[in-house]
mmCIF file of C-alpha atoms and ligand atoms in Angstrom:
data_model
loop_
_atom_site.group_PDB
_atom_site.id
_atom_site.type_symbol
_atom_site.label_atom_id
_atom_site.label_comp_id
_atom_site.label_asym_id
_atom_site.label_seq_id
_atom_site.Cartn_x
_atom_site.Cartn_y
_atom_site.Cartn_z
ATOM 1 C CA UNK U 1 101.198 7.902 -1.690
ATOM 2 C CA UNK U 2 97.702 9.391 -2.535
ATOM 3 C CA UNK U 3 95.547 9.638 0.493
ATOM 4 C CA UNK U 4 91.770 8.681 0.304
ATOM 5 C CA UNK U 5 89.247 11.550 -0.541
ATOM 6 C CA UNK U 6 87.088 9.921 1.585
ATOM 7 C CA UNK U 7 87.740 7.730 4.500
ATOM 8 C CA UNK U 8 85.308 6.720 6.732
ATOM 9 C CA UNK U 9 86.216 4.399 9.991
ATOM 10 C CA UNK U 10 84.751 2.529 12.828
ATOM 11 C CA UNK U 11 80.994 4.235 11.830
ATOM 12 C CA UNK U 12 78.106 3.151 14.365
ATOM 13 C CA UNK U 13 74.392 5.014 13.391
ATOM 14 C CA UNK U 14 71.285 4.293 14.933
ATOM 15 C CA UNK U 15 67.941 5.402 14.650
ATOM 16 C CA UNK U 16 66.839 5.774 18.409
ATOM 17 C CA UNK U 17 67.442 2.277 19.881
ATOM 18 C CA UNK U 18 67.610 0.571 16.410
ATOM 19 C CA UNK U 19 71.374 0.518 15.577
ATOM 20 C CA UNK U 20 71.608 0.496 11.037
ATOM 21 C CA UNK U 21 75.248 0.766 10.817
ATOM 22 C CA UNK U 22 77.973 -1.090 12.644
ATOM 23 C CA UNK U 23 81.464 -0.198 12.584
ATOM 24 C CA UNK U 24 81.498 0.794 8.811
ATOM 25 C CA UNK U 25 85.141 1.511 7.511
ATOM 26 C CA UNK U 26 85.794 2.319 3.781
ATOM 27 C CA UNK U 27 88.021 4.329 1.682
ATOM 28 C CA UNK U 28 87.087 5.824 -1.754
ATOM 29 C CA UNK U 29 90.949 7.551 -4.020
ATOM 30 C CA UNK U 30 90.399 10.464 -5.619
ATOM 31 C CA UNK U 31 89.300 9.990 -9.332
ATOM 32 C CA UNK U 32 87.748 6.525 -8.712
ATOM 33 C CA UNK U 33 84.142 4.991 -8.268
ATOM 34 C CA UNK U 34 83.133 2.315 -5.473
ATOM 35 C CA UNK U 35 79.860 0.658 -5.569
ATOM 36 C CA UNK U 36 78.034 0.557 -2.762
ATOM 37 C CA UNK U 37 76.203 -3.020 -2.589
ATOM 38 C CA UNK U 38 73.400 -4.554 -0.536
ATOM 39 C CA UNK U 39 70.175 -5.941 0.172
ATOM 40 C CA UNK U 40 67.123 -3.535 1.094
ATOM 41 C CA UNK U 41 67.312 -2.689 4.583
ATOM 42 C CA UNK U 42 71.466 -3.583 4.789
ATOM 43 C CA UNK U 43 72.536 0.032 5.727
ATOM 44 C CA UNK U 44 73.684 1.527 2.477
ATOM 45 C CA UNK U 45 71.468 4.988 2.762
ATOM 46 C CA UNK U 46 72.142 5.171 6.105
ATOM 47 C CA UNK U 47 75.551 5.203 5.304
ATOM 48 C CA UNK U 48 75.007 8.069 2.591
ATOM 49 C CA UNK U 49 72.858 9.907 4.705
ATOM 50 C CA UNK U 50 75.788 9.748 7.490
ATOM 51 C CA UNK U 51 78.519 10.606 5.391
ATOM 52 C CA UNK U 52 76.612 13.567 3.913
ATOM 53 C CA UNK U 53 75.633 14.745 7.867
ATOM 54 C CA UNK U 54 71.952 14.275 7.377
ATOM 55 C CA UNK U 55 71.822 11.827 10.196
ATOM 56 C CA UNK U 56 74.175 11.869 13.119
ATOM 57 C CA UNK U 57 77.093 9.293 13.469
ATOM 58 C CA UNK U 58 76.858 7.779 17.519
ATOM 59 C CA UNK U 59 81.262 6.826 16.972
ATOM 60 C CA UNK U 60 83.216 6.800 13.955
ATOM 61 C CA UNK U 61 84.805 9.311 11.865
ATOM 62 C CA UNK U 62 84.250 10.468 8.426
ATOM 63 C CA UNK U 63 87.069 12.455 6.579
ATOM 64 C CA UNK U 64 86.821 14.576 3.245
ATOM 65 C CA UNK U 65 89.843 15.386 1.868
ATOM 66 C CA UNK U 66 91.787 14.622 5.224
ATOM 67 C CA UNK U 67 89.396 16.805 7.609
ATOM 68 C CA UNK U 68 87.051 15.011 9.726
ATOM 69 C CA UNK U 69 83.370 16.478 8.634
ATOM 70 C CA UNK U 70 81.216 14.371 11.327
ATOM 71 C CA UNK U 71 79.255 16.255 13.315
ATOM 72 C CA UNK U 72 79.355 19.562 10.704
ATOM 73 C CA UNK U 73 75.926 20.765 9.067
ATOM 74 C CA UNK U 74 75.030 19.117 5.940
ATOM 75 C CA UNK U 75 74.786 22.640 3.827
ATOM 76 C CA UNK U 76 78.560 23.064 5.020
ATOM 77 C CA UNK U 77 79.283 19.514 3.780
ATOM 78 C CA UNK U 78 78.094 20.071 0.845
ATOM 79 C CA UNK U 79 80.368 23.012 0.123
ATOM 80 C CA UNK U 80 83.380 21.583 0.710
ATOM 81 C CA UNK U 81 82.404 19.885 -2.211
ATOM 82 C CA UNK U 82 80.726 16.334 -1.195
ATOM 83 C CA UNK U 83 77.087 16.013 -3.366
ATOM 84 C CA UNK U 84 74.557 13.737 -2.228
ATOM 85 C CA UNK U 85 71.948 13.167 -4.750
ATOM 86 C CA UNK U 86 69.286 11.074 -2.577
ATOM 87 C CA UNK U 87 66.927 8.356 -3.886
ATOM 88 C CA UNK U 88 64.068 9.870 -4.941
ATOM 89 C CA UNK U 89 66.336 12.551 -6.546
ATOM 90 C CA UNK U 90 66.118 15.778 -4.147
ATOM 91 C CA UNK U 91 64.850 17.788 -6.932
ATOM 92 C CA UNK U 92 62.020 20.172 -6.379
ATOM 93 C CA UNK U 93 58.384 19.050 -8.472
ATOM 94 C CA UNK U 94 56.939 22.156 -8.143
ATOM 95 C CA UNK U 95 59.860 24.248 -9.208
ATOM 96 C CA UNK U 96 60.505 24.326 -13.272
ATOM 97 C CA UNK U 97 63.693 23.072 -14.315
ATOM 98 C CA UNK U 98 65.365 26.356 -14.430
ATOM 99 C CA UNK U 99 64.646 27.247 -11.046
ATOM 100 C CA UNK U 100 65.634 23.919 -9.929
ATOM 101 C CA UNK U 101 68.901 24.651 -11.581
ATOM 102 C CA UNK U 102 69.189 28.251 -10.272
ATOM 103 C CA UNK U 103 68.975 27.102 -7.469
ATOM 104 C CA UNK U 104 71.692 24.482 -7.278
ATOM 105 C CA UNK U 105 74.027 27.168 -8.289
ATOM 106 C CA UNK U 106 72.755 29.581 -5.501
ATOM 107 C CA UNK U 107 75.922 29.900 -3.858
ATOM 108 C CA UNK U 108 78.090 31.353 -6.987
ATOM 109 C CA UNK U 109 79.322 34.484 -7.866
ATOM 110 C CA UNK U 110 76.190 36.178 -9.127
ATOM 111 C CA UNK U 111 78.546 36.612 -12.111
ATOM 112 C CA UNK U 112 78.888 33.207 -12.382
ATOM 113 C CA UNK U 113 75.388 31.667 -12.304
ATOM 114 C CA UNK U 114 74.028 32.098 -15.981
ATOM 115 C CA UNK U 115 76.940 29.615 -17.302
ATOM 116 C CA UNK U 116 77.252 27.541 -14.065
ATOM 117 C CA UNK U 117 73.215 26.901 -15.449
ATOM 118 C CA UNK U 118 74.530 26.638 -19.351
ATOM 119 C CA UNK U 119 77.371 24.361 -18.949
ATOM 120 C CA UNK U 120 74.803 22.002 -17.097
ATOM 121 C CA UNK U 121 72.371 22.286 -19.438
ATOM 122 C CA UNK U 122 74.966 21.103 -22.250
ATOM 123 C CA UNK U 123 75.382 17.909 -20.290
ATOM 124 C CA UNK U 124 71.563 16.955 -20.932
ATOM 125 C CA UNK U 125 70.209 18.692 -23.987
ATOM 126 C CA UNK U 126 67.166 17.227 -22.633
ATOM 127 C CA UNK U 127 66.625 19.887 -20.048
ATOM 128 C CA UNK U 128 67.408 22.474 -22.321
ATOM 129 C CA UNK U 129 63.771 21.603 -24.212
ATOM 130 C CA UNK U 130 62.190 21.596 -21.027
ATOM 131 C CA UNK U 131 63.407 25.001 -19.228
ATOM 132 C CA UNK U 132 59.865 26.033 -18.089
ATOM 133 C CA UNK U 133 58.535 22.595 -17.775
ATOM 134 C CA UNK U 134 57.462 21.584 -14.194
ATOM 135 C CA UNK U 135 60.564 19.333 -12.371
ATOM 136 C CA UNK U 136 57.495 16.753 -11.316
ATOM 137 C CA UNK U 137 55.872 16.500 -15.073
ATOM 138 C CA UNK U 138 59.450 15.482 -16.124
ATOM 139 C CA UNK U 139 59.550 11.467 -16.862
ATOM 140 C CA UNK U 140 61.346 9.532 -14.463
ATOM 141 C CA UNK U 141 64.753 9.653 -16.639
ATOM 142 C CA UNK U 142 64.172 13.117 -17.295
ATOM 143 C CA UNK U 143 64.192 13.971 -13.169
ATOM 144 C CA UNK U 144 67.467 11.764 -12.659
ATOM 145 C CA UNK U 145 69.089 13.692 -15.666
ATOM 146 C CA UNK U 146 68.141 16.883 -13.775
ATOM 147 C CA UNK U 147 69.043 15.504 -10.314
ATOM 148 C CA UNK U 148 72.595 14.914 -11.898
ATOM 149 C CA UNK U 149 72.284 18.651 -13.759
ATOM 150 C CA UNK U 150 72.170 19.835 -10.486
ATOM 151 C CA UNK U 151 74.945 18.097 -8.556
ATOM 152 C CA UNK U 152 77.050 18.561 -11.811
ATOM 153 C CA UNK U 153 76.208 21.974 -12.467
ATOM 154 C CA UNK U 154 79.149 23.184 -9.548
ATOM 155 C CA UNK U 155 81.805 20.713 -10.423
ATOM 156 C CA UNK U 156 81.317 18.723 -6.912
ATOM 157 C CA UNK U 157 84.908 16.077 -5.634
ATOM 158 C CA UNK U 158 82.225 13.591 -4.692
ATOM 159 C CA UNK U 159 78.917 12.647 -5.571
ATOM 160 C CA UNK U 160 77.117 10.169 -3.640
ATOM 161 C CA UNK U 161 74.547 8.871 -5.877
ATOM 162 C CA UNK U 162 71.871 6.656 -3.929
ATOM 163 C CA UNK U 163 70.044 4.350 -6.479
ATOM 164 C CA UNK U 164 69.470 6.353 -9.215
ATOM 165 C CA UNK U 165 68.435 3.881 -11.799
ATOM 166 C CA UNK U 166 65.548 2.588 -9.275
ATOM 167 C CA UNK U 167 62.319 2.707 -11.868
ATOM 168 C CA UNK U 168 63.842 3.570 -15.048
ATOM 169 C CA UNK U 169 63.542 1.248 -18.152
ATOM 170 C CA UNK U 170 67.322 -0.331 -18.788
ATOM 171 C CA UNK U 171 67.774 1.928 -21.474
ATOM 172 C CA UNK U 172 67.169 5.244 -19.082
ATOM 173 C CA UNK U 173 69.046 3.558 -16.508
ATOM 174 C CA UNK U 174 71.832 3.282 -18.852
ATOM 175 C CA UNK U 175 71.753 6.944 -19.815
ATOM 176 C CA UNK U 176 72.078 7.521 -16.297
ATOM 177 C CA UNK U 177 75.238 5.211 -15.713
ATOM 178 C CA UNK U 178 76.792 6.527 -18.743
ATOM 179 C CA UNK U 179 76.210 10.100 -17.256
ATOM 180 C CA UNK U 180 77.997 8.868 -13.845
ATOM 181 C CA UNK U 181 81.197 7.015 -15.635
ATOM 182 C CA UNK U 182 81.538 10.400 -17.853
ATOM 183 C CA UNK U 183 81.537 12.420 -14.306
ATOM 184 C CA UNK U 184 84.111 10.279 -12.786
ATOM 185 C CA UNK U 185 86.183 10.728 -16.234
ATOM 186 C CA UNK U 186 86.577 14.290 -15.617
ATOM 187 C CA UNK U 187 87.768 13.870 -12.281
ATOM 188 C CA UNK U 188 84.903 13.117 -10.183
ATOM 189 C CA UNK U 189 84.590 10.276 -7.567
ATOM 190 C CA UNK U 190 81.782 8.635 -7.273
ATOM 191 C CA UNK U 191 79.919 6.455 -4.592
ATOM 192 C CA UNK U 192 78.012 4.418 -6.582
ATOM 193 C CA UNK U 193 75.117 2.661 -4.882
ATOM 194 C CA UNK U 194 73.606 0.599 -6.871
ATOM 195 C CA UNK U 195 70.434 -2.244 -7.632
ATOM 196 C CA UNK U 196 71.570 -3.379 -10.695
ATOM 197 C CA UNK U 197 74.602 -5.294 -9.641
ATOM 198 C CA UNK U 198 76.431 -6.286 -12.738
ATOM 199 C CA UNK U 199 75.950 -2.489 -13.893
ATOM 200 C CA UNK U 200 77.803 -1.453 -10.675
ATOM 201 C CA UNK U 201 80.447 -3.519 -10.863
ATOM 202 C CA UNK U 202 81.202 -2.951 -14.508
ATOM 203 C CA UNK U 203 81.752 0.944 -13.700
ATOM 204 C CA UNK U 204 83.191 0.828 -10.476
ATOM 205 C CA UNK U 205 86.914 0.026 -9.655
ATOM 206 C CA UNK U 206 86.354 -1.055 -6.035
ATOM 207 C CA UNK U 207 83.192 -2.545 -4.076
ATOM 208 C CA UNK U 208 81.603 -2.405 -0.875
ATOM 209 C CA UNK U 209 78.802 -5.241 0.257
ATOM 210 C CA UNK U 210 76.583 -4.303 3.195
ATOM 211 C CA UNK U 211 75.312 -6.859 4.969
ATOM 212 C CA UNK U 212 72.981 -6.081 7.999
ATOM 213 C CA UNK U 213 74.938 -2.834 8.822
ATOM 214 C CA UNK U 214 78.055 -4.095 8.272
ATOM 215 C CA UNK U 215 81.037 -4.355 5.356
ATOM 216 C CA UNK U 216 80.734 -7.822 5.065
ATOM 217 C CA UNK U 217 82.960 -8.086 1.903
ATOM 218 C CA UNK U 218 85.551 -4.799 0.102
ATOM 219 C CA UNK U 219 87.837 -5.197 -2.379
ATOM 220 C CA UNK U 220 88.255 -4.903 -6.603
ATOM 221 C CA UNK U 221 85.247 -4.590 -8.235
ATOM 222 C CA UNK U 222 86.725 -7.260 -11.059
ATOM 223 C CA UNK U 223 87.213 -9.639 -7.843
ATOM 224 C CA UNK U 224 83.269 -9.422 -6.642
ATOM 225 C CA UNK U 225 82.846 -12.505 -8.199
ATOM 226 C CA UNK U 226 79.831 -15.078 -8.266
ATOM 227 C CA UNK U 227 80.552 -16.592 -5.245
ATOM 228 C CA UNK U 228 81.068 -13.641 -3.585
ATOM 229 C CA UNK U 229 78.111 -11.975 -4.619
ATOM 230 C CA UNK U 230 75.656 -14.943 -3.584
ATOM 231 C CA UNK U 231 77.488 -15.286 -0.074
ATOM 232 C CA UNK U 232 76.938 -11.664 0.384
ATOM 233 C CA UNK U 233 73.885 -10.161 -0.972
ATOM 234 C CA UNK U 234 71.817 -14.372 -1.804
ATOM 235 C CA UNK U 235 72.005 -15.910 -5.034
ATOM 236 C CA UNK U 236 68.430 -14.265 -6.017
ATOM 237 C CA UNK U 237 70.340 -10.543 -5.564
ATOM 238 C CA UNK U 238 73.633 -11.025 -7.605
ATOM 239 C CA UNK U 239 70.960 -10.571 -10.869
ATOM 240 C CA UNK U 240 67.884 -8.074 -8.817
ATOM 241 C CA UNK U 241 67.340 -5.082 -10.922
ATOM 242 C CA UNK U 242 68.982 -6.285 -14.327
ATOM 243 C CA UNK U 243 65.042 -7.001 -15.203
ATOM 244 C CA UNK U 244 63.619 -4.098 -14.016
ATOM 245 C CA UNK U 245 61.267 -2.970 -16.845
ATOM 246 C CA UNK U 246 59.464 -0.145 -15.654
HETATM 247 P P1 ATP G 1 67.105 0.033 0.530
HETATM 248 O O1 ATP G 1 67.897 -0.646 -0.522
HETATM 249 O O2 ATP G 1 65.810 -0.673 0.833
HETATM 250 O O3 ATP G 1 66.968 1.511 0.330
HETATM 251 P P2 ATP G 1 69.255 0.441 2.421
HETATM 252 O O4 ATP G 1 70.350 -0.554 2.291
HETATM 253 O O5 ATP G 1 69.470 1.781 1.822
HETATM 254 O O6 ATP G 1 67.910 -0.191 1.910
HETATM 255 P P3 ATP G 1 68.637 1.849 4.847
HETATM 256 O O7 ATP G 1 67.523 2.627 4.223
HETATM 257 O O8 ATP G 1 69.884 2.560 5.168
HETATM 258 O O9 ATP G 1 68.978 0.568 3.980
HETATM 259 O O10 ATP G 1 68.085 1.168 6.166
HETATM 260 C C1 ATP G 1 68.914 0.469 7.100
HETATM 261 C C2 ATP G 1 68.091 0.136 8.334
HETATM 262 O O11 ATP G 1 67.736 1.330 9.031
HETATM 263 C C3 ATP G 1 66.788 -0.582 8.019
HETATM 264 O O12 ATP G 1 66.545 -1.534 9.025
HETATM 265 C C4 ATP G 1 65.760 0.529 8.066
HETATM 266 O O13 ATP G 1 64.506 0.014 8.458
HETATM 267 C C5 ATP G 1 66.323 1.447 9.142
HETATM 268 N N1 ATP G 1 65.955 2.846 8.892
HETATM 269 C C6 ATP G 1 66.222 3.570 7.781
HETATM 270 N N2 ATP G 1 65.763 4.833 7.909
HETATM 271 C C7 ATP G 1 65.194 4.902 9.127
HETATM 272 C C8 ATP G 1 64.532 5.940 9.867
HETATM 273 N N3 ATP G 1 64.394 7.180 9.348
HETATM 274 N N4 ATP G 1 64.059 5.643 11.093
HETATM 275 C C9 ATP G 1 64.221 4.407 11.644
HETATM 276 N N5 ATP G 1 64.840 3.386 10.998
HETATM 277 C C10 ATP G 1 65.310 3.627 9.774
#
């Protein structure tokens, strides 16, 4: 049977006394995505943050690829392959878009770095008009295409993808998803969390709903339905996002 790529159990974080996460368990196969639900303040970039060793777990274990990666430096994390692209986008303003993607591929074969930067740049033709153009004068759809550049640029096993669409008009937002679901074609898994609902769960195979720290409901994405979504996240979430204009 295939094992999980990722696998997290029994996690507990807390920020000095305030505890965000309790006893999180979840398990995302290779190849698929699972969207990562919840209402502001439930847990759900805590729980990137954990998984991707940027904060420290207090119990619980998180496994990559069958090797348990709490407690290891995020840089090291992110080599074995496991890409966290935060909200807000972790690109660099002040850096042009080159750099930014010179960067990314800093750890390459110096060989290896010129098409590393090319192949990523095919991905978003966008960029490619935009080489010397500041990372912070990009639009806001512009910097997510660029945040994904990045993570894609080195083929990652995981990307963690923490609200991307927040602020984007619908139609940049769905640039973005379509970006995501044509990453997870070619093999990727993806941790999808996500403000537009409906979005999510149309991509995603499986689903995760935080609820004050805690998984209050997992299972098929096709089975997260109505009810379950307004018992988990309130009947005023199951739509929040889908009229974001901005
Ligand atoms: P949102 O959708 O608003 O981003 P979220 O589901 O991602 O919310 P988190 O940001 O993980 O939620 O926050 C979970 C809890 O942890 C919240 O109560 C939040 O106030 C708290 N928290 C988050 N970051 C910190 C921090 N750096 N220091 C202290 N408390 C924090």
């Amino acid at each position: 049977m295939t094992e999980p790529l990722l696998r997290v159990e029994n996690l507990d974080v807390a920020y000095g006394r305030s505890q965000a996460l309790f006893g999180v368990s979840l398990e995302v196969m290779p190849g698929s995505m699972m969207a990562v639900l919840g209402a502001n303040g439930a847990g759900k970039s805590t729980l990137a943050r954990a998984i991707s060793g940027l904060v420290p777990a207090s119990s619980g274990t998180v496994c990559f690829d069958g090797q348990p990666i709490n407690g290891l430096p995020a840089y090291k994390i992110r080599r074995l392959g496991l890409t966290y692209i935060p909200e807000g986008r972790g690109i660099f303003p002040g850096l042009t878009v080159n750099e930014n993607l010179r960067m990314a591929v800093g750890q390459e074969p110096r060989g290896e770095r010129t098409a590393a930067i090319e192949r990523a740049i095919d991905m978003f033709p966008v960029l490619g008009e935009r080489r010397s153009q500041r990372a912070g004068s990009l639009s806001g759809g512009e910097q997510q295409m660029l945040a994904l550049a990045r993570a894609l640029a080195v083929p990652p096993r995981l990307i963690i993808a923490d609200e991307m669409s927040l602020g984007l008009a619908p139609i940049v937002a769905e640039a973005v998803f379509q970006s995501l679901d044509e990453a997870r074609r070619s093999g990727i898994t993806i941790l999808l969390i996500e403000q537009f609902v409906n979005r999510a769960l149309a991509l995603a195979d499986h689903c995760a709903i935080l609820t004050r720290g805690e998984v209050g409901w997992t299972g098929p994405a096709a089975d997260a339905q109505d009810e379950v979504l307004e018992r988990y996240l309130g009947a005023a979430d199951s739509s929040v996002g889908e009229e974001t204009t901005s």
